[in-house]
Coordinates of C-alpha atoms and ligand atoms in Angstrom, one line a residue:
X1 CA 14.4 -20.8 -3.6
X2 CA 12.7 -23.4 -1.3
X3 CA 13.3 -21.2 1.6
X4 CA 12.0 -18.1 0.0
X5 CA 8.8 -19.6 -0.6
X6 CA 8.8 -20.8 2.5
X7 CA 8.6 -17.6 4.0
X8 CA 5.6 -16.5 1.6
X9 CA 3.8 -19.7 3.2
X10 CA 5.0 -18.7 7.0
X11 CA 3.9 -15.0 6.2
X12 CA 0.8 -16.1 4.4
X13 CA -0.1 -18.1 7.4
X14 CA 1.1 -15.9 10.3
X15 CA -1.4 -13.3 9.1
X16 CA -4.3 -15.5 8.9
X17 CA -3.4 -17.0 12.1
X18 CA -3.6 -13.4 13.9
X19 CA -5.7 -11.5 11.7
X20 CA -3.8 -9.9 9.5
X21 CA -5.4 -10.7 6.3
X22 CA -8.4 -13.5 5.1
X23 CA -9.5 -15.2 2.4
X24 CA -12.4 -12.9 0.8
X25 CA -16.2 -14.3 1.2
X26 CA -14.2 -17.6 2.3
X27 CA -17.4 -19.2 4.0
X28 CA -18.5 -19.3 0.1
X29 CA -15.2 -21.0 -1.0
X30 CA -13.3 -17.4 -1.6
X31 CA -13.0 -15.6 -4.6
X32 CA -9.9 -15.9 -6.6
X33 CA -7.4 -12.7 -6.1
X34 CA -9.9 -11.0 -3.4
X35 CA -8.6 -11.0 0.3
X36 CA -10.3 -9.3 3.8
X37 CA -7.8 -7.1 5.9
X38 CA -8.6 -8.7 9.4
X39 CA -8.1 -6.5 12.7
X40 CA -4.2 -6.3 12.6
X41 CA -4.0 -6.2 8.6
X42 CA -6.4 -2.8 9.3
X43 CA -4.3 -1.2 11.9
X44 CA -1.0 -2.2 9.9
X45 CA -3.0 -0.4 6.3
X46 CA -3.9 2.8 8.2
X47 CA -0.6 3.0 10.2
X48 CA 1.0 3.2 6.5
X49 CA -1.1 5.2 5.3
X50 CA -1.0 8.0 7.9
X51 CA 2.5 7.7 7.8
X52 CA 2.3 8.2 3.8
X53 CA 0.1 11.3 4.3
X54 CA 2.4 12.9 6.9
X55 CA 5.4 12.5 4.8
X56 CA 4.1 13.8 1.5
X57 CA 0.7 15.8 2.0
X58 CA 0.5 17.1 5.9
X59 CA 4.3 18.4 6.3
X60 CA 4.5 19.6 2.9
X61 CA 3.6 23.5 1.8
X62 CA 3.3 22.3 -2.0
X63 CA 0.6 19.5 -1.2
X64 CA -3.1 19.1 -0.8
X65 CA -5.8 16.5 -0.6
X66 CA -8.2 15.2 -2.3
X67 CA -10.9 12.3 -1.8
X68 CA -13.2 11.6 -4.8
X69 CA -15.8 8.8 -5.7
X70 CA -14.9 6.1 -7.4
X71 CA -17.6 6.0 -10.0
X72 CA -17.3 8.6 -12.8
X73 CA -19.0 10.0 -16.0
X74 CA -17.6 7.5 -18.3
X75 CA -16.0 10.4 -20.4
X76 CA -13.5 10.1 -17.8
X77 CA -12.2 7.1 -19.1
X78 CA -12.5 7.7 -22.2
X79 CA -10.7 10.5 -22.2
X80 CA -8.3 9.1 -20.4
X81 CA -7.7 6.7 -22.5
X82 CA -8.6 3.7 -20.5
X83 CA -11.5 2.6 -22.4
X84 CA -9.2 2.0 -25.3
X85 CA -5.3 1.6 -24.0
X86 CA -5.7 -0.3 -20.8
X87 CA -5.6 -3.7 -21.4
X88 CA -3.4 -6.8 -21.2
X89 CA -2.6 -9.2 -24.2
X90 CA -4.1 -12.4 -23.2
X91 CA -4.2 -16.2 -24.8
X92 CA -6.9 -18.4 -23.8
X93 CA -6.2 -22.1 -23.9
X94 CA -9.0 -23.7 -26.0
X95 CA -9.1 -26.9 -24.6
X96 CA -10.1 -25.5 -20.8
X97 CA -10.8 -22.2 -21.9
X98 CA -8.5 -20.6 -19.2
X99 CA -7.0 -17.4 -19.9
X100 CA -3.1 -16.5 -19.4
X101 CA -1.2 -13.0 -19.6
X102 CA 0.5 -13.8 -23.4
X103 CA 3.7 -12.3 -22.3
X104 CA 3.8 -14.2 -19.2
X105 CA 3.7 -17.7 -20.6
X106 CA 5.4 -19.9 -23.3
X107 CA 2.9 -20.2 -25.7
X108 CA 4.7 -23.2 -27.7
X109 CA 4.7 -25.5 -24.0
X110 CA 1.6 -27.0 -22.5
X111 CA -1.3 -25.4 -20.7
X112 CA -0.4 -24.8 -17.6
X113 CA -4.3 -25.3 -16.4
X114 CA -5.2 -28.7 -18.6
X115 CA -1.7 -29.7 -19.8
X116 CA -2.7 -29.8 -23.3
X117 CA -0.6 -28.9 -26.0
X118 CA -0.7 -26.1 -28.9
X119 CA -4.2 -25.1 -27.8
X120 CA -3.7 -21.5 -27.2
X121 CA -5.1 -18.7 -29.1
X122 CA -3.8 -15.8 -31.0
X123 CA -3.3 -12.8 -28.3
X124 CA -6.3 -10.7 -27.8
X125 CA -6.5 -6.9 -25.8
X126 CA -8.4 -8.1 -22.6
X127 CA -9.6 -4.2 -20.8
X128 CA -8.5 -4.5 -17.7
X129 CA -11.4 -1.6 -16.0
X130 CA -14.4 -3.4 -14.3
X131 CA -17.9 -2.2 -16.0
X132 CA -21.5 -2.1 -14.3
X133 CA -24.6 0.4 -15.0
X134 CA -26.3 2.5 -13.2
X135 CA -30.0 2.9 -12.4
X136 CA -32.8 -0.4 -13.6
X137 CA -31.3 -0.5 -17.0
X138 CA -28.5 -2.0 -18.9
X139 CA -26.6 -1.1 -21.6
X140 CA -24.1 1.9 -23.0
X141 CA -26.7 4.8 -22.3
X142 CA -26.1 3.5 -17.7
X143 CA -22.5 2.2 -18.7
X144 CA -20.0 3.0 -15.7
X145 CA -16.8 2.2 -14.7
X146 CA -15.0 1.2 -11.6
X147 CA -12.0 3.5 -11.3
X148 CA -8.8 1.6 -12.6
X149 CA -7.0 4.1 -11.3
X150 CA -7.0 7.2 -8.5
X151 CA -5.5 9.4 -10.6
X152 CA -8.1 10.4 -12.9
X153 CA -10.2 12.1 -10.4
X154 CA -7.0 14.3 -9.1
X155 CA -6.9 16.0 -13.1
X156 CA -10.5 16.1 -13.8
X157 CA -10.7 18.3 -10.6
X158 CA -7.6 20.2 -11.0
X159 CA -9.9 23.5 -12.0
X160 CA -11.6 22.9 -9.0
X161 CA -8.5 22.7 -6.6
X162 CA -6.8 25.6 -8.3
X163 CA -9.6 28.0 -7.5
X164 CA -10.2 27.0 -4.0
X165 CA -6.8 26.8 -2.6
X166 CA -3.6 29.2 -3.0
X167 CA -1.6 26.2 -5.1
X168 CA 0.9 27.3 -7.5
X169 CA 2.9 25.3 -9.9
X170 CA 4.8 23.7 -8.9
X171 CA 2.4 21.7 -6.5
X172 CA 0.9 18.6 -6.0
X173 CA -2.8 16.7 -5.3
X174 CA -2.5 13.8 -3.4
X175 CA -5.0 11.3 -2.8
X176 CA -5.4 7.5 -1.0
X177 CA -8.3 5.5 -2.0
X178 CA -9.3 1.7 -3.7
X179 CA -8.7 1.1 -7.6
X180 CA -10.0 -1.7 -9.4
X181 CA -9.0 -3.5 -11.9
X182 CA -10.1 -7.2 -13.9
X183 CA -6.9 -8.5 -12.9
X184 CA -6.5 -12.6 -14.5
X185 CA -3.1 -13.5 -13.9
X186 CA -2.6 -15.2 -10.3
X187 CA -2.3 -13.0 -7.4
X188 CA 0.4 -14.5 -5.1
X189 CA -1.6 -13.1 -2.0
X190 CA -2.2 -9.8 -1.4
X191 CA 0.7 -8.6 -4.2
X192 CA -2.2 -8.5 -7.5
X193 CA -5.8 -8.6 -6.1
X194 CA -8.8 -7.2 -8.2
X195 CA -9.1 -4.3 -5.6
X196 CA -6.5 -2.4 -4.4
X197 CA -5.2 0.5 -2.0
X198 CA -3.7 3.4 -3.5
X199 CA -1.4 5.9 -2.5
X200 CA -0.8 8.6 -4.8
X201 CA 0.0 12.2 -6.1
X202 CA 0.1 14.2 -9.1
X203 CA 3.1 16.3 -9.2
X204 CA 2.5 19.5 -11.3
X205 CA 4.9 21.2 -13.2
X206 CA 6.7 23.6 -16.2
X207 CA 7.5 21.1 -18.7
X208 CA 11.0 22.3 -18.7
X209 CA 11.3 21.1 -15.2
X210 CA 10.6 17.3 -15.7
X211 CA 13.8 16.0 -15.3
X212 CA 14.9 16.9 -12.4
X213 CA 11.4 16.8 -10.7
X214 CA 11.3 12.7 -12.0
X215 CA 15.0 12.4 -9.9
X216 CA 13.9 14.2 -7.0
X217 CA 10.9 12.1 -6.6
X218 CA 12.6 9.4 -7.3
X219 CA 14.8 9.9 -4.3
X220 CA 11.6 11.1 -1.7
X221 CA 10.3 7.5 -2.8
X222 CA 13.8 5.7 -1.7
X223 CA 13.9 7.5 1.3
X224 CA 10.8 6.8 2.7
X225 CA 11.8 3.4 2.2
X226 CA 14.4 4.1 4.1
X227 CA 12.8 5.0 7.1
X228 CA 10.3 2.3 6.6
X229 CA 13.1 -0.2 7.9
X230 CA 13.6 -1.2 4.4
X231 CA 17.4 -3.3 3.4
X232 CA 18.4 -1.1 0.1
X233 CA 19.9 -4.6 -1.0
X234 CA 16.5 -5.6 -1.3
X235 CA 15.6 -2.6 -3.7
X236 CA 16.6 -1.9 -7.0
X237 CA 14.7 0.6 -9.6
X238 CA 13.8 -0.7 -12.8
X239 CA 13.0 1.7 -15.8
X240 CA 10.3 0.8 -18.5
X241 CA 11.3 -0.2 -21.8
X242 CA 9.9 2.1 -24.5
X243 CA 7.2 -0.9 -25.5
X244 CA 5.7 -1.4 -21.9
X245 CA 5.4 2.2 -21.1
X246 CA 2.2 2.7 -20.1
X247 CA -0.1 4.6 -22.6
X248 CA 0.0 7.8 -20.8
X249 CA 4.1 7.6 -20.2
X250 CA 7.3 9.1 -21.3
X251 CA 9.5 7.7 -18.6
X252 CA 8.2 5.1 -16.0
X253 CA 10.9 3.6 -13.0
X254 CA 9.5 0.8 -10.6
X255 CA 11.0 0.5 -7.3
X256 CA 10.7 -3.4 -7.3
X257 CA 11.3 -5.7 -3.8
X258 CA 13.0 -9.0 -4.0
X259 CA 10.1 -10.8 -3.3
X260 CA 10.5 -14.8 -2.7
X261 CA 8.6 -15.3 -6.2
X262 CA 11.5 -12.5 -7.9
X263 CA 11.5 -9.3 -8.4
X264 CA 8.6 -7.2 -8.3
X265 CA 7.1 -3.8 -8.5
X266 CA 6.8 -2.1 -5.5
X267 CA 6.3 1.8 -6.5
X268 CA 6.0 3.5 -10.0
X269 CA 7.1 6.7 -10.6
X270 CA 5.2 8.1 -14.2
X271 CA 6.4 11.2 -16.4
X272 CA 2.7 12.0 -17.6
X273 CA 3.8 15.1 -19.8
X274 CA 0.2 17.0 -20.1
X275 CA -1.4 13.6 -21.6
X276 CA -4.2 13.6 -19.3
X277 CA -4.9 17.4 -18.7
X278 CA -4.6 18.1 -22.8
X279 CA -6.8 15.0 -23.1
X280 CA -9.5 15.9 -20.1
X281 CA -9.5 20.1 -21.7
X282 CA -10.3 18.5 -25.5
X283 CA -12.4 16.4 -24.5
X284 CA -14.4 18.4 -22.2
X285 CA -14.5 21.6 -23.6
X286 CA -13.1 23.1 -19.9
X287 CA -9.7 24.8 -20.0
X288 CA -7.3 23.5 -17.9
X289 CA -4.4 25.6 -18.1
X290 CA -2.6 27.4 -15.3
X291 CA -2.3 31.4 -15.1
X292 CA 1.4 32.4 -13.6
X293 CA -0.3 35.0 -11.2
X294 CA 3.0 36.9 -12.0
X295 CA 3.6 36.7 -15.3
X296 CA -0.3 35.9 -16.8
X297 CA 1.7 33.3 -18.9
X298 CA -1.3 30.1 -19.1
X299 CA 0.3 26.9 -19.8
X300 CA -1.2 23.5 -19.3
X301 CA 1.1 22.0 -16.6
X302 CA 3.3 18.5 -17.1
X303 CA 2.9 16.1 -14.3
X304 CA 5.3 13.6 -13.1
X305 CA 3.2 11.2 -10.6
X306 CA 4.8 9.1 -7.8
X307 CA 2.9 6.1 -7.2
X308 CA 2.8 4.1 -4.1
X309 CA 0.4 0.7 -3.4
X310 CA -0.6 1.0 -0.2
X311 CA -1.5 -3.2 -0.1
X312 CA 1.3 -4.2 -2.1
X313 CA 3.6 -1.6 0.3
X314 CA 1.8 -4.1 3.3
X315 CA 2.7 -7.0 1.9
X316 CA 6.4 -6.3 1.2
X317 CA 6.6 -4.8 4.9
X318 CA 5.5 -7.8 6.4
X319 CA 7.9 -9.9 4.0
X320 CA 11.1 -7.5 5.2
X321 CA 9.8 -7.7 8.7
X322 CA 10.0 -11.3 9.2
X323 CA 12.0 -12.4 11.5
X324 CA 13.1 -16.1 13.6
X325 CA 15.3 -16.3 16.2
X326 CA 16.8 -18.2 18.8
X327 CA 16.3 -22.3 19.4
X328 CA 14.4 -24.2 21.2
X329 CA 12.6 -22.7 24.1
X330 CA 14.0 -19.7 23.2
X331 CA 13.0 -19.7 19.6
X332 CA 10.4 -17.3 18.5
X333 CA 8.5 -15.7 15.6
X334 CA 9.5 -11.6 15.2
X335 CA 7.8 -8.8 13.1
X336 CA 10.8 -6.2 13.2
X337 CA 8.2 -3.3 12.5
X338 CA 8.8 0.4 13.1
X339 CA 7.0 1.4 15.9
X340 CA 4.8 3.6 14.0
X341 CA 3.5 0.9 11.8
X342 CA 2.8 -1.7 14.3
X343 CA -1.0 -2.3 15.0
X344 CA -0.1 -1.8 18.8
X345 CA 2.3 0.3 20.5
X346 CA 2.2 -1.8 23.8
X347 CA 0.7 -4.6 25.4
X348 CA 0.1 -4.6 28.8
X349 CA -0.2 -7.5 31.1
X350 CA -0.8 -8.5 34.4
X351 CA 1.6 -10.1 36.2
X352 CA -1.3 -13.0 38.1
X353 CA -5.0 -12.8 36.8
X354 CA -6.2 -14.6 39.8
X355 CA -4.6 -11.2 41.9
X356 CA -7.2 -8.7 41.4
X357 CA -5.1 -5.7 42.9
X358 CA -2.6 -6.9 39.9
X359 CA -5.1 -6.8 37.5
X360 CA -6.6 -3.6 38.7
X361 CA -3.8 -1.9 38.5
X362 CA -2.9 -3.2 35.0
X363 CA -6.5 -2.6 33.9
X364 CA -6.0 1.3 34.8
X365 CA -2.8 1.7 32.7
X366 CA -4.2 0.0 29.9
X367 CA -7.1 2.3 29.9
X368 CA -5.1 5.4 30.3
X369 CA -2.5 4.5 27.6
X370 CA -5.0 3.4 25.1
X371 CA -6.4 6.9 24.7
X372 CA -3.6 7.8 22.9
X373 CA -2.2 4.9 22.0
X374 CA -3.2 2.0 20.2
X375 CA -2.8 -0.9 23.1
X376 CA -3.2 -5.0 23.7
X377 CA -4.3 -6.3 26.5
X378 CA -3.2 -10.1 27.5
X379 CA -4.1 -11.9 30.7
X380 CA -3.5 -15.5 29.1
X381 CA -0.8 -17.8 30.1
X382 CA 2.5 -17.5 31.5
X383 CA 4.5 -14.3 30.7
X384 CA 6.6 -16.1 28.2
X385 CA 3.7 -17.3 26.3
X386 CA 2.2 -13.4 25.9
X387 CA 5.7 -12.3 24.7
X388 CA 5.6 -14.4 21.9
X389 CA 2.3 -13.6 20.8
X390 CA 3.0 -9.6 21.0
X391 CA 6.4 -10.4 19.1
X392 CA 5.3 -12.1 16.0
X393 CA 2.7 -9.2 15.2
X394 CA 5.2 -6.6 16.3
X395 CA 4.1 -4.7 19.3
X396 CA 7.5 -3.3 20.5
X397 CA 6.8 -2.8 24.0
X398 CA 5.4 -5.0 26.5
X399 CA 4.5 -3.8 30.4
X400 CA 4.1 -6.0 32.9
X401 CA 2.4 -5.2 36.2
X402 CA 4.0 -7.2 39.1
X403 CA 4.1 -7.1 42.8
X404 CA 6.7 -4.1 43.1
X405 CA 4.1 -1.9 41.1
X406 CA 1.3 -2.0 43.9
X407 CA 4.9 -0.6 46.1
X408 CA 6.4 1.8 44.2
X409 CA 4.2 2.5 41.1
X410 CA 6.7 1.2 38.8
X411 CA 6.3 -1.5 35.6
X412 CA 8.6 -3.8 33.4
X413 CA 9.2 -3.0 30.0
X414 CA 10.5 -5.9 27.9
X415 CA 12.0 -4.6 24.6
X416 CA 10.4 -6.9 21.6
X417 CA 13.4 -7.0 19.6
X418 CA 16.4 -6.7 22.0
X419 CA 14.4 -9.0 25.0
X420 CA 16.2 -6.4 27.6
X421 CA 13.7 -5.4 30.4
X422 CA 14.1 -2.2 32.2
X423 CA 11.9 -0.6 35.3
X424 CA 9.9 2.4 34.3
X425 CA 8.0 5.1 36.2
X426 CA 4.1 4.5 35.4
X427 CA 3.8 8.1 34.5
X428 CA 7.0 7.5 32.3
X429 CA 5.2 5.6 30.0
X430 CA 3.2 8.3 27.9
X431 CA 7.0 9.3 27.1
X432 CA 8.7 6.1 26.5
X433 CA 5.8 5.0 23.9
X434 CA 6.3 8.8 22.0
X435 CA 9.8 8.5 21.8
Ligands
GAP1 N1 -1.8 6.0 -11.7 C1 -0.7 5.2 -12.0 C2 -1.0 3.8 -11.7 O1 -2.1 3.4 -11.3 P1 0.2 1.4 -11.8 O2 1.6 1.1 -11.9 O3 -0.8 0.8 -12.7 O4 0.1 3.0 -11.9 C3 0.2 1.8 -9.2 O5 -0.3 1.1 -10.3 C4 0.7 0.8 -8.1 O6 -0.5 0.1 -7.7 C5 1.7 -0.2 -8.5 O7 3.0 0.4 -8.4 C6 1.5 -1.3 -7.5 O8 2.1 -1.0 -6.3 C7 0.0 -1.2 -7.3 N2 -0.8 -2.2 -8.0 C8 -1.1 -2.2 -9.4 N3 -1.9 -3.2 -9.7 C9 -2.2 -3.9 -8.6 C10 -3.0 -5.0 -8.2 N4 -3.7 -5.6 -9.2 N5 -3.1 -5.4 -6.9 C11 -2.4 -4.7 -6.0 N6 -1.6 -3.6 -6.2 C12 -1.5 -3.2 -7.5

């Protein structure tokens, strides 16, 4: 256990150390459960989520996109069934008056805040969706919501993505984007935060079909994992139990990571039946059914929706990624990312920066590269020393510009995770970084 936490605290650190992620407004003292993706932290999110978006939307025929705002007529929500279902039971102690998830603590021991005993309250639906108004004034008639979730916006325009695109059911809108939610319960780092990156599609379908549609996702969602670099022994799928199905769900499965503070949910994976369509075409007066254009047969479509958090997902990379190795001189900090996640692809250095031909040579391939690819430049210290920087925020290449270069217009490589250097044509090196 103590070594588990310890790597949460060496994680924690390494990315506030090289900019992963910050404290949020931390020249004010931070704010609890809000953190700042610095410049790595941004590359890493947007490397994910392209990757995400390639995977499931781009080389897919049965997927589109959709980006919507995040503030919505409130009848949204209500419909939805946010305004009244989404909630957490939660006790507040009465001595401090701090509040605690009531399913999370043992209400009979002592506050964990003040200590004191027998001071709780009885449990008390807390809505979890943040409020604010619009316009100068306040009050239900300006009342609006913060999205607590992405998905709304993908059924409320459903109509609209029917008739502009040539989707049939079965088919999917996908969309990536921040939810927020009043989230009291502590964060452990970026894993619960009160705003958060989503990844997510709804899958829609013949009711008939929802079976096999839940397993087959449920597999695309392992796989990716997969190829994400991912140890299956540090995966397991958990399925909801019928009382903390969400109030939307038939059938909910987390993917949950061994995390060093247990096991937690990763992805979610929702049967939605026609909860939110029925909901959103009663509510609205709008019908939302589908037309078979072969059959005319209109049905309101079931939806099973993957779910993937795209800060959570960042966290748990960087937790599977770390690595140390070696001792002594030799020992060194490793992120074993996949190529296509890690902020850069190469870092190029040269091999003197008092020797300007070095460093104008190394200067031109670092421009070149860099228009493709996303590329560090060190001139800092010895070799050794800019190795171990590029190695503990993954870059997987780095190319070193030496004496033989200005001869024979060749560079090391130096692979990050096997340390094996290899000469390599400078017009090579498009190739090498795409393979
Ligand atoms: N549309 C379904 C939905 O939003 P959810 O299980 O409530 O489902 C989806 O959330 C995913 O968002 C979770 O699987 C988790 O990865 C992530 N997530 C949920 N709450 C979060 C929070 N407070 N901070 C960071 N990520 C969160």
């Amino acid at each position: 256990m103590a070594a588990e936490q310890d790597l949460m605290e060496k994680v924690v650190a390494l990315c506030k150390r090289r900019g992963f992620v910050y404290p949020g407004s931390e020249i004010y003292g931070g704010l609890a459960n809000s953190w700042d993706y610095g410049p790595l932290g941004t590359a890493l999110k947007n490397n994910i989520r392209d990757w995400w978006w390639k995977r499931f939307v781009q080389s897919r025929d049965d997927m589109v996109g959709l980006d919507a705002a995040i503030i919505m007529n409130p009848k949204v929500w209500e419909a939805s069934g946010h305004v009244a279902g989404f909630s957490d039971p939660l006790v507040e102690c009465k001595n401090c008056h701090q509040r605690f998830r009531a399913d999370q603590i043992d209400q009979d021991a002592p506050c964990p805040s003040c200590g004191k005993k027998g001071t709780f309250t009885e449990p008390k639906q807390f809505n979890l969706l943040f409020q604010t108004s619009i316009g100068s004034v306040e009050g239900d008639k300006s009342r609006v919501y913060l999205r607590g979730e992405i998905a709304q916006a993908m059924f409320v325009n459903f109509k609209n993505v029917l008739n502009t695109t040539r989707s049939r059911v079965p088919f999917g809108i996908a969309s990536v984007g921040k939810a927020f939610r009043n989230e009291i319960t502590p964060g452990n780092f970026i894993f619960r935060t009160l705003e958060f990156d989503l990844m997510e599609f709804e899958y829609f379908i013949r009711a008939a079909d929802w079976e096999k549609t839940f397993e087959y996702w449920l597999g695309e969602q392992k796989a990716w994992l997969a190829e994400l670099g991912f140890d299956a022994g540090h995966l397991r799928v958990r399925e909801h139990e019928k009382e903390e199905l969400s109030h939307y769900s038939k059938r909910t499965a987390d993917i949950e990571y061994q995390t060093p503070f247990g096991w937690k949910e990763l992805f979610g994976l929702a049967y939605r039946t026609d909860y939110d369509l029925r909901n959103h075409m009663e509510k609205s007066g709008v019908d939302l059914q589908y037309t078979d254009p072969d059959t005319n047969e209109k049905f309101i479509p079931h939806v099973v929706e993957p779910t993937f958090g795209l800060t959570r997902l960042l966290l748990m990379v960087l937790l599977e990624s770390y690595t140390e190795e070696g001792e002594g001189d030799e020992r060194r900090i490793v992120l074993k990312l996949k190529p296509a996640l890690a902020p850069f692809k190469a870092a190029v250095f040269p091999l003197l920066k008092n020797k300007a031909d070095l460093v104008g040579k190394a200067r031109g391939i670092y421009d070149t590269l860099r228009r493709d690819y996303s590329v560090a430049w060190d001139d800092r210290g010895n070799i050794g020393k800019r190795y171990l920087a590029q190695d503990e925020i993954g870059t997987p290449v780095c190319i070193t510009v030496d004496f033989q270069t200005l001869e024979d217009d060749t560079v090391t490589v130096r692979d990050r995770d096997t340390k094996q250097q290899e000469r390599i044509a400078i017009a090579d090196l498009p190739r090498h970084l795409a393979a």
